[in-house]
GROMACS .gro file of C-alpha atoms in nm:
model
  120
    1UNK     CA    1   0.925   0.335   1.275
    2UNK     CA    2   0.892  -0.054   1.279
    3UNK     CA    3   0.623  -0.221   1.026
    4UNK     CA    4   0.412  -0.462   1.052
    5UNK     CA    5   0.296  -0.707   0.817
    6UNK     CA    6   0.039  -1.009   0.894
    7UNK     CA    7  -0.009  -1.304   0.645
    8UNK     CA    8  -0.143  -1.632   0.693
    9UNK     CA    9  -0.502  -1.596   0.683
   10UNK     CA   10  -0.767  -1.737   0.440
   11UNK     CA   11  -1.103  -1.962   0.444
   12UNK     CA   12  -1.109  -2.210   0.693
   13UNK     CA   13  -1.397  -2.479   0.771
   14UNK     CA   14  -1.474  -2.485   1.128
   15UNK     CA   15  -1.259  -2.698   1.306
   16UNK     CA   16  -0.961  -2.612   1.072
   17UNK     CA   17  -0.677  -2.474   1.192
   18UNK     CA   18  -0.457  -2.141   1.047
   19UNK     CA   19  -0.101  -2.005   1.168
   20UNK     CA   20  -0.081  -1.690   1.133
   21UNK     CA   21   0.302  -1.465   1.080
   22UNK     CA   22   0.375  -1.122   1.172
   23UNK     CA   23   0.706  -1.014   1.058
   24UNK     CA   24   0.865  -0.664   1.193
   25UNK     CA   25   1.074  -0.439   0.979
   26UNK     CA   26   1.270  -0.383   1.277
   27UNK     CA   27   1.422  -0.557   1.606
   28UNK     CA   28   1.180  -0.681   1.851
   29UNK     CA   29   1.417  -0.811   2.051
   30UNK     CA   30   1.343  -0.539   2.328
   31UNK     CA   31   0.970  -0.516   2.290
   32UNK     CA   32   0.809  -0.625   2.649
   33UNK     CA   33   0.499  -0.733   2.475
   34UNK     CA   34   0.390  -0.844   2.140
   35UNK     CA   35   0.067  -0.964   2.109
   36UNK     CA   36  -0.270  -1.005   1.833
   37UNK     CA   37  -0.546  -0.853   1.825
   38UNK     CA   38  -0.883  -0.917   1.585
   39UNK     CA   39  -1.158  -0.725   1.471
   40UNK     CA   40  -1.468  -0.880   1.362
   41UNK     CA   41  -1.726  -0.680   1.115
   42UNK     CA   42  -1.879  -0.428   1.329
   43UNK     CA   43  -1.706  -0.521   1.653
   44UNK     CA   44  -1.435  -0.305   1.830
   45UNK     CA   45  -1.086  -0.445   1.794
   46UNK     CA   46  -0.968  -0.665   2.081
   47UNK     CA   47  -0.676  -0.798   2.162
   48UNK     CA   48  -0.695  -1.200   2.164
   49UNK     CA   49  -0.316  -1.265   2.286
   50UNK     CA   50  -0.027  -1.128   2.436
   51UNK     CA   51   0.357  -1.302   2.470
   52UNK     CA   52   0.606  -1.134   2.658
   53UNK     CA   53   1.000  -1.118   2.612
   54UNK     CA   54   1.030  -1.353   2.882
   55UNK     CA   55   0.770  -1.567   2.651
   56UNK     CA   56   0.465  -1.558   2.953
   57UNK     CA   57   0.177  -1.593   2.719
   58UNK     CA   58  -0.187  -1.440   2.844
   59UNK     CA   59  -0.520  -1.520   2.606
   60UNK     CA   60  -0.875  -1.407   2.599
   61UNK     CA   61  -1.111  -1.631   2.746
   62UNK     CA   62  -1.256  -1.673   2.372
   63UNK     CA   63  -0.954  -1.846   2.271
   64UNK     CA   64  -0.797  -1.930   2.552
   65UNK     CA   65  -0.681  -2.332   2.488
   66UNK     CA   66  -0.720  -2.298   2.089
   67UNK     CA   67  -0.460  -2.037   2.004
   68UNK     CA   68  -0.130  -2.010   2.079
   69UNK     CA   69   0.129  -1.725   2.038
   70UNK     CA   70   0.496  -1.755   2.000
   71UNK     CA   71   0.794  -1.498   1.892
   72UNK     CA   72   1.136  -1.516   1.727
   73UNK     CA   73   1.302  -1.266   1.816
   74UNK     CA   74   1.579  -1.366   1.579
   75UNK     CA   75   1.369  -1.291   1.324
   76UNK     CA   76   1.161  -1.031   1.426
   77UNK     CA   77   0.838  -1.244   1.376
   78UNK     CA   78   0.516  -1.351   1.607
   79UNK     CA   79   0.321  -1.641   1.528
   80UNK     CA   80  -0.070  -1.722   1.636
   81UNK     CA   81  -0.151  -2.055   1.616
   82UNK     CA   82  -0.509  -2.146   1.578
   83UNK     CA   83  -0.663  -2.468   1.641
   84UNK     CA   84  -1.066  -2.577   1.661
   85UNK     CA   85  -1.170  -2.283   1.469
   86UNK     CA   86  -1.516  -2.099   1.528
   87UNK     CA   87  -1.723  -1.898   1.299
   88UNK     CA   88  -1.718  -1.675   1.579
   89UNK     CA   89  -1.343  -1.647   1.511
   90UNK     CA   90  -1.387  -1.477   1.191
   91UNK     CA   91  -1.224  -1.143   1.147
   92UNK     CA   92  -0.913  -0.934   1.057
   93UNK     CA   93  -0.641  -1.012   1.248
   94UNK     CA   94  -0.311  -0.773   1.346
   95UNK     CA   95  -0.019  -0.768   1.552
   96UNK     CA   96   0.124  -0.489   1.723
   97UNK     CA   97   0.275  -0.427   2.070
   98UNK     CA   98   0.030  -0.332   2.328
   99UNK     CA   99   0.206  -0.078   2.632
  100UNK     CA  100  -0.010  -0.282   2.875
  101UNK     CA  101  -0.230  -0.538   2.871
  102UNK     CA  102  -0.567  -0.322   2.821
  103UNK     CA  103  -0.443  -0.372   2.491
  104UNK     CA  104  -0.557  -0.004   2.416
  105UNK     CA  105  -0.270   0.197   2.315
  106UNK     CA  106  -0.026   0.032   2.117
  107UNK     CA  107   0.376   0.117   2.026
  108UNK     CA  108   0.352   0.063   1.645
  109UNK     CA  109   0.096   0.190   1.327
  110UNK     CA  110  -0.137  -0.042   1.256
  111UNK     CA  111  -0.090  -0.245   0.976
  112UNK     CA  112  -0.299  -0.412   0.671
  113UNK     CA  113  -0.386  -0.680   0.888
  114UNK     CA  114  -0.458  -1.077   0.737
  115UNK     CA  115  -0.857  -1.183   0.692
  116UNK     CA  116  -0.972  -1.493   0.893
  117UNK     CA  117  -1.308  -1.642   0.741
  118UNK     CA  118  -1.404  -1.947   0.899
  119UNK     CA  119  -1.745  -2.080   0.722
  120UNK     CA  120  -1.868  -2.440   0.580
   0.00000   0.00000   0.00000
């Protein structure tokens, strides 16, 4: 069973920018999609970005033209780039691979995730 681990995150002001890094204990070569998710306090988790092996990228409308995802599959990592933070952006942020793009069931165990606090 692949794991997933998420790092990156920390305090931001608004208007800061974070990259985020998901690394993958195993090959991800063959994974259709890859893609982040978030989950803000008391808020469902939702999935904020998907890239696929053929790197077509997909975002939510929240983010859409702030973030950007990216993979290496060489490496077994995903990136999330993310510009012109929002205090609406704030939450915990995971990876995982979503088996459509509902986003609601997902190929791998969740993992720790990496906190995103954007606040002056």
């Amino acid at each position: 069973q692949v794991q997933l681990v998420e790092s990156g995150g920390g305090l931001v002001q608004p208007g800061g920018s974070l990259r985020l890094s998901c690394a993958a204990s195993g090959s991800i070569f063959s994974i259709n999609i890859m893609g982040w998710y978030r989950q803000a306090p008391g808020k469902e988790r939702e999935l904020v970005a998907t890239i696929t092996s053929g790197l077509n990228t997909k975002y939510a409308d929240a983010v859409k033209g702030r973030f950007t995802i990216s993979r290496d599959n060489a490496n077994n990592m995903v990136y999330l780039q993310m510009n012109s933070l929002k205090p609406e952006d704030t939450a915990v942020y995971y990876c995982n691979a979503p088996l459509s793009y509902s986003g609601n069931l997902v190929l791998y165990s969740w993992g720790q995730g990496t906190q995103v606090t954007v606040s002056s």
